[in-house]
Protein backbone atom coordinates (compact mmCIF):
# COMPACT_ATOMS: atom_id res chain seq x y z
CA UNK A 1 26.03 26.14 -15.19
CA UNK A 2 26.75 22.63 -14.50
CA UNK A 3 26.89 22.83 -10.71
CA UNK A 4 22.73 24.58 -11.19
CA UNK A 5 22.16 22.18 -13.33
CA UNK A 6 23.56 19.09 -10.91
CA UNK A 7 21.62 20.59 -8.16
CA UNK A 8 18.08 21.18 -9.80
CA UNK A 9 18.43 17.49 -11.01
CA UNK A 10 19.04 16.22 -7.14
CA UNK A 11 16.48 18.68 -5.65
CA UNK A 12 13.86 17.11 -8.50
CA UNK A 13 15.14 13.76 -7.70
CA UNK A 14 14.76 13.68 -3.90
CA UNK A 15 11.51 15.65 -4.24
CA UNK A 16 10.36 12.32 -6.35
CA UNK A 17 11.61 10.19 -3.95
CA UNK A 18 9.89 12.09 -0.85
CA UNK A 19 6.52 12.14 -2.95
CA UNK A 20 6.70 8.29 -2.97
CA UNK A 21 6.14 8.38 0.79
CA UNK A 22 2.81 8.82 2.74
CA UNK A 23 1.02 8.96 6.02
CA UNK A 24 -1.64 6.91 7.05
CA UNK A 25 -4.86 8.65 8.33
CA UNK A 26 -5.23 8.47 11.35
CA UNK A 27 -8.57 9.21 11.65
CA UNK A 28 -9.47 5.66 10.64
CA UNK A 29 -8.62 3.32 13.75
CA UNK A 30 -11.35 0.18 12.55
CA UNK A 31 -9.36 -2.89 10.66
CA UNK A 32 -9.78 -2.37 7.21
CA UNK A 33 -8.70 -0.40 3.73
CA UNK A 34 -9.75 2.92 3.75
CA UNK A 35 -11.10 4.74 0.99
CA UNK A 36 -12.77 1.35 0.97
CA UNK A 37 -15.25 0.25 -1.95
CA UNK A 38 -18.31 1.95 -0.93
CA UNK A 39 -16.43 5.12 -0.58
CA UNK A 40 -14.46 4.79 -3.90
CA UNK A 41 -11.15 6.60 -4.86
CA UNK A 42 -11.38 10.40 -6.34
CA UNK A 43 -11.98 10.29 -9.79
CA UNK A 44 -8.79 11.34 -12.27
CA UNK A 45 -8.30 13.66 -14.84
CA UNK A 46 -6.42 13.55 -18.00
CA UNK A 47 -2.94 15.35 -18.44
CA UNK A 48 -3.73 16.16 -14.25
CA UNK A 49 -1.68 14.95 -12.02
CA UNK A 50 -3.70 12.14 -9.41
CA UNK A 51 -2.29 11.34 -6.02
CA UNK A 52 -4.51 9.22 -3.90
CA UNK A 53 -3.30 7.76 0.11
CA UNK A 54 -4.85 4.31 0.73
CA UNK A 55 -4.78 3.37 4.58
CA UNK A 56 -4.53 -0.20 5.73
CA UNK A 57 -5.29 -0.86 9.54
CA UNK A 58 -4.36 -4.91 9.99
CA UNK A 59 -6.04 -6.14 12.95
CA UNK A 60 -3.75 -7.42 15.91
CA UNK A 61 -5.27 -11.12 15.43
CA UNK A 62 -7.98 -13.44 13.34
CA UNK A 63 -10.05 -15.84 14.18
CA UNK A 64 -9.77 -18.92 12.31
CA UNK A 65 -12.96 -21.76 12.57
CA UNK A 66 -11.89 -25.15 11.53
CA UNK A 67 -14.02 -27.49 14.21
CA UNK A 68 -14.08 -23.65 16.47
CA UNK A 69 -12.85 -21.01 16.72
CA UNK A 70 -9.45 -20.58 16.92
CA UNK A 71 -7.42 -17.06 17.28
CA UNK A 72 -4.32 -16.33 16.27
CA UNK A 73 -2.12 -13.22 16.36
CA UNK A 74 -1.62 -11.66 13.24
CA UNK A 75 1.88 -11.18 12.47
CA UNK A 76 1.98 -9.38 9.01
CA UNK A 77 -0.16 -8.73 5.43
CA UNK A 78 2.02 -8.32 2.64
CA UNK A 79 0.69 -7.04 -0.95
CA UNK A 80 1.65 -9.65 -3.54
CA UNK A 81 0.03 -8.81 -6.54
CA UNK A 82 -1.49 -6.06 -7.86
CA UNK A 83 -3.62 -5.79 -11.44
CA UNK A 84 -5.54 -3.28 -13.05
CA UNK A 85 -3.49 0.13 -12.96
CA UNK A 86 -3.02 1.76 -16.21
CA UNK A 87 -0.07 2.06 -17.65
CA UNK A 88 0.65 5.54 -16.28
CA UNK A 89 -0.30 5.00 -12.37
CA UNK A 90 2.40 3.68 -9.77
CA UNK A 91 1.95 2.76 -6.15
CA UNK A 92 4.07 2.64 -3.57
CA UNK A 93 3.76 1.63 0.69
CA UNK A 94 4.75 2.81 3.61
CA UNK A 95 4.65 1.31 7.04
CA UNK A 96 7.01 3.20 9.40
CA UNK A 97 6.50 0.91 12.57
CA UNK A 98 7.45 -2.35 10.36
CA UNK A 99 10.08 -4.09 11.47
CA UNK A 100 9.23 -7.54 9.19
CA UNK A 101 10.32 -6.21 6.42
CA UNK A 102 11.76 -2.54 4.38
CA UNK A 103 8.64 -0.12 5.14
CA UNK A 104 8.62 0.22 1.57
CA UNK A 105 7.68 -3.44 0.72
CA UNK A 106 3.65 -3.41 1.27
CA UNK A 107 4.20 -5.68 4.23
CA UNK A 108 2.33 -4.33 7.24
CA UNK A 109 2.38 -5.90 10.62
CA UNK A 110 -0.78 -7.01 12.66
CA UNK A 111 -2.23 -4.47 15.24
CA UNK A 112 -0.15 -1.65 12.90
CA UNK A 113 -1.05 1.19 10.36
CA UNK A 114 0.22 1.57 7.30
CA UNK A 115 -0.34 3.27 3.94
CA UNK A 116 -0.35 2.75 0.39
CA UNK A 117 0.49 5.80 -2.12
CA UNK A 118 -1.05 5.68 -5.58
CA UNK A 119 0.19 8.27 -8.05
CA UNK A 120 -0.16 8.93 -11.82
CA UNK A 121 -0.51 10.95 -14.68
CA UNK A 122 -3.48 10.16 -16.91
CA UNK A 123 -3.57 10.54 -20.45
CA UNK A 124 -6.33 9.79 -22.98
CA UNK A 125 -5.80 6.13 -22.97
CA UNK A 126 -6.82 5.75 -19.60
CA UNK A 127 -9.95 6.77 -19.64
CA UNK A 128 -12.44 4.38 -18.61
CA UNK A 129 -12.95 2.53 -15.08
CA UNK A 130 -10.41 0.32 -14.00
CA UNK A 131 -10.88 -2.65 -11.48
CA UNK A 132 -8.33 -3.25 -9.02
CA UNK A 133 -7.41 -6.65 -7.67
CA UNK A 134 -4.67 -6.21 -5.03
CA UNK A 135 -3.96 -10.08 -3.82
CA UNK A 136 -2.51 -9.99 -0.28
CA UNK A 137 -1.06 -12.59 2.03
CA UNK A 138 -1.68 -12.66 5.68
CA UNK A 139 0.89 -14.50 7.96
CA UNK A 140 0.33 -15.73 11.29
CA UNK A 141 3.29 -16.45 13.49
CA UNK A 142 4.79 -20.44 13.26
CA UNK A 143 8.60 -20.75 14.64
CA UNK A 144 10.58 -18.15 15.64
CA UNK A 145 11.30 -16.10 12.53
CA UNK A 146 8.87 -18.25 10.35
CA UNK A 147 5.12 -17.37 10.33
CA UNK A 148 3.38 -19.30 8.37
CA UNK A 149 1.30 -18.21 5.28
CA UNK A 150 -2.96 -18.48 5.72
């Protein structure tokens, strides 16, 4: 009994972990956030189980006008911040071809795809809308193995 036991808890516990992880669509290729805020997330329901994949395409460079242009190659955007969730909602990121950073620390490198996971179970006291502010930071490359914050 305690060996079935043992093993239903691990097989529930790496199914959690492996629901934590996503794929970015590829179907979206343009720089940007995709759903974005014209296209809105699916609404939730309460005592339903929500799941929702965010992709993030970071451009490969930015262009930067202080007396002209001036380009730069993008080296990463990393999530900072994040307000507005309800208490019941979690997110999580995955960016396989990031080498910055753990491709589980919302850091995605420039000219790369990666993907944010948004999960939850909502309950009566989340009903209402929600705004989300996500604050990022984009990093451009300075010295070797320093890029500096813009």
């Amino acid at each position: 009994m305690k060996k079935t036991l043992l093993s239903l808890m691990s097989t529930f516990a790496v199914t959690l972990l492996m629901a934590q992880n996503c794929t970015p669509d590829g179907a979206f290729t343009a720089v940007g956030v995709y759903p974005d805020s014209a296209t809105g997330m699916a609404p939730a329901c309460v005592d339903t189980p929500y799941s929702e994949i965010i992709t993030v395409v970071v451009p490969i460079d930015t262009t930067v006008v202080i007396i002209w242009p001036i380009t730069f190659p993008m080296d990463s955007v990393a999530i900072t911040n994040w307000t507005g969730l309800p208490a019941s909602f979690s997110y999580s990121c995955s960016a396989a071809s990031n080498v910055v950073s753990p491709t589980d620390a919302c850091t995605f490198e420039g000219g790369t795809s990666g993907c944010i996971s948004l999960v939850g179970n909502p309950t009566v006291s989340d009903i209402g809308s929600f705004q989300q502010v996500i604050t990022t930071t984009a990093y451009v490359p300075g010295s070797p193995g320093n890029p500096h914050e813009i």
